[in-house]
PDB file of C-alpha atoms in Angstrom:
ATOM      1  CA  MET A   1     144.172 159.535 158.092  1.00 47.00           C
ATOM      2  CA  ASN A   2     142.800 156.130 157.235  1.00 53.00           C
ATOM      3  CA  ASN A   3     139.485 156.560 158.976  1.00 55.00           C
ATOM      4  CA  PRO A   4     138.016 160.048 158.440  1.00 52.00           C
ATOM      5  CA  SER A   5     135.568 159.588 161.301  1.00 52.00           C
ATOM      6  CA  VAL A   6     138.419 159.296 163.831  1.00 55.00           C
ATOM      7  CA  LEU A   7     140.027 162.611 164.784  1.00 55.00           C
ATOM      8  CA  ASP A   8     143.832 162.568 164.767  1.00 56.00           C
ATOM      9  CA  THR A   9     144.782 164.181 168.088  1.00 56.00           C
ATOM     10  CA  SER A  10     148.538 163.667 167.846  1.00 57.00           C
ATOM     11  CA  PHE A  11     149.049 167.333 167.007  1.00 54.00           C
ATOM     12  CA  LEU A  12     147.590 168.357 170.392  1.00 52.00           C
ATOM     13  CA  PHE A  13     150.815 167.507 172.207  1.00 53.00           C
ATOM     14  CA  LYS A  14     152.790 170.090 170.227  1.00 53.00           C
ATOM     15  CA  TYR A  15     150.931 172.930 171.919  1.00 48.00           C
ATOM     16  CA  SER A  16     151.052 173.654 175.593  1.00 46.00           C
ATOM     17  CA  SER A  17     150.346 177.360 175.992  1.00 48.00           C
ATOM     18  CA  SER A  18     149.100 178.727 172.686  1.00 50.00           C
ATOM     19  CA  SER A  19     145.359 178.162 172.830  1.00 55.00           C
ATOM     20  CA  SER A  20     144.566 180.191 169.697  1.00 66.00           C
ATOM     21  CA  SER A  21     146.830 177.969 167.579  1.00 76.00           C
ATOM     22  CA  LEU A  22     145.265 174.930 169.176  1.00 72.00           C
ATOM     23  CA  GLN A  23     141.784 176.257 168.379  1.00 76.00           C
ATOM     24  CA  ASP A  24     142.867 177.013 164.810  1.00 78.00           C
ATOM     25  CA  ASP A  25     144.256 173.500 164.419  1.00 76.00           C
ATOM     26  CA  LEU A  26     141.090 171.990 165.881  1.00 79.00           C
ATOM     27  CA  ASP A  27     138.987 174.065 163.509  1.00 80.00           C
ATOM     28  CA  MET A  28     141.152 172.974 160.579  1.00 82.00           C
ATOM     29  CA  ALA A  29     140.950 169.314 161.636  1.00 81.00           C
ATOM     30  CA  VAL A  30     137.155 169.437 161.922  1.00 81.00           C
ATOM     31  CA  HIS A  31     136.918 171.280 158.606  1.00 81.00           C
ATOM     32  CA  SER A  32     139.164 168.672 156.977  1.00 82.00           C
ATOM     33  CA  ILE A  33     137.072 165.769 158.303  1.00 82.00           C
ATOM     34  CA  VAL A  34     133.819 167.399 157.184  1.00 81.00           C
ATOM     35  CA  ASN A  35     135.223 168.088 153.710  1.00 79.00           C
ATOM     36  CA  ASN A  36     136.618 164.556 153.428  1.00 80.00           C
ATOM     37  CA  ASN A  37     133.269 163.029 154.397  1.00 81.00           C
ATOM     38  CA  HIS A  38     131.466 165.377 151.995  1.00 80.00           C
ATOM     39  CA  ASP A  39     133.823 164.375 149.167  1.00 81.00           C
ATOM     40  CA  ASN A  40     133.248 160.690 149.945  1.00 83.00           C
ATOM     41  CA  VAL A  41     129.469 161.171 149.808  1.00 83.00           C
ATOM     42  CA  VAL A  42     129.710 163.139 146.553  1.00 83.00           C
ATOM     43  CA  ASN A  43     131.981 160.492 145.009  1.00 85.00           C
ATOM     44  CA  GLU A  44     129.666 157.666 146.071  1.00 86.00           C
ATOM     45  CA  ARG A  45     126.625 159.469 144.663  1.00 86.00           C
ATOM     46  CA  GLN A  46     128.495 160.085 141.422  1.00 88.00           C
ATOM     47  CA  ASN A  47     129.471 156.400 141.220  1.00 88.00           C
ATOM     48  CA  VAL A  48     125.850 155.345 141.782  1.00 88.00           C
ATOM     49  CA  ALA A  49     124.647 157.814 139.144  1.00 89.00           C
ATOM     50  CA  GLU A  50     127.234 156.511 136.653  1.00 91.00           C
ATOM     51  CA  ARG A  51     126.185 152.893 137.306  1.00 90.00           C
ATOM     52  CA  ILE A  52     122.503 153.756 136.840  1.00 91.00           C
ATOM     53  CA  LEU A  53     123.255 155.679 133.650  1.00 91.00           C
ATOM     54  CA  SER A  54     125.315 152.776 132.317  1.00 91.00           C
ATOM     55  CA  GLN A  55     122.520 150.301 133.086  1.00 92.00           C
ATOM     56  CA  LYS A  56     119.899 152.523 131.459  1.00 92.00           C
ATOM     57  CA  MET A  57     122.051 152.993 128.351  1.00 92.00           C
ATOM     58  CA  SER A  58     122.584 149.238 128.135  1.00 92.00           C
ATOM     59  CA  GLN A  59     118.841 148.601 128.475  1.00 92.00           C
ATOM     60  CA  LEU A  60     118.090 151.189 125.811  1.00 92.00           C
ATOM     61  CA  LEU A  61     120.671 149.708 123.447  1.00 92.00           C
ATOM     62  CA  THR A  62     119.301 146.199 124.007  1.00 94.00           C
ATOM     63  CA  LYS A  63     115.745 147.442 123.418  1.00 92.00           C
ATOM     64  CA  ASN A  64     116.844 149.278 120.282  1.00 92.00           C
ATOM     65  CA  ILE A  65     118.552 146.159 118.888  1.00 93.00           C
ATOM     66  CA  THR A  66     115.531 144.007 119.764  1.00 94.00           C
ATOM     67  CA  ASP A  67     113.182 146.507 118.100  1.00 93.00           C
ATOM     68  CA  LYS A  68     115.328 146.515 114.941  1.00 94.00           C
ATOM     69  CA  LYS A  69     115.343 142.700 114.843  1.00 94.00           C
ATOM     70  CA  LEU A  70     111.562 142.605 115.250  1.00 94.00           C
ATOM     71  CA  CYS A  71     111.133 145.223 112.557  1.00 95.00           C
ATOM     72  CA  PHE A  72     113.372 143.232 110.196  1.00 94.00           C
ATOM     73  CA  ILE A  73     111.461 140.004 110.894  1.00 94.00           C
ATOM     74  CA  ASN A  74     108.123 141.781 110.420  1.00 94.00           C
ATOM     75  CA  ASN A  75     109.308 143.241 107.107  1.00 94.00           C
ATOM     76  CA  ILE A  76     110.339 139.802 105.860  1.00 93.00           C
ATOM     77  CA  GLN A  77     107.025 138.363 107.001  1.00 92.00           C
ATOM     78  CA  TYR A  78     105.176 141.158 105.208  1.00 92.00           C
ATOM     79  CA  GLU A  79     107.136 140.536 102.005  1.00 90.00           C
ATOM     80  CA  ILE A  80     106.387 136.815 102.203  1.00 88.00           C
ATOM     81  CA  ASN A  81     102.690 137.462 102.805  1.00 88.00           C
ATOM     82  CA  THR A  82     102.380 140.008  99.992  1.00 89.00           C
ATOM     83  CA  THR A  83     104.329 138.031  97.411  1.00 84.00           C
ATOM     84  CA  PRO A  84     101.997 136.633  94.776  1.00 83.00           C
ATOM     85  CA  SER A  85     101.643 132.876  94.991  1.00 80.00           C
ATOM     86  CA  TRP A  86     102.514 132.356  91.332  1.00 80.00           C
ATOM     87  CA  LEU A  87     105.913 133.967  92.008  1.00 76.00           C
ATOM     88  CA  THR A  88     106.821 131.555  94.765  1.00 71.00           C
ATOM     89  CA  LYS A  89     105.989 128.357  92.846  1.00 69.00           C
TER      90      LYS A  89
END
């Protein structure tokens, strides 16, 4: 089925007198649609969670790199400021 929200009723014409089989098939069709919709929701939530996790990891990595660069620059600045003036002439 392409659209899980549309019930495929083509199987109804196979049954004329056996109502229990028809009820079983209807139950199975409804169960199938509910499961399919549930799986779609679960998959979409998982995709959203993966995107959020990826974004957060990227932000953390960028922050970590930025922090390391700042630390490096601060260390160089400290070394420059603490170097005796006679050594730099």
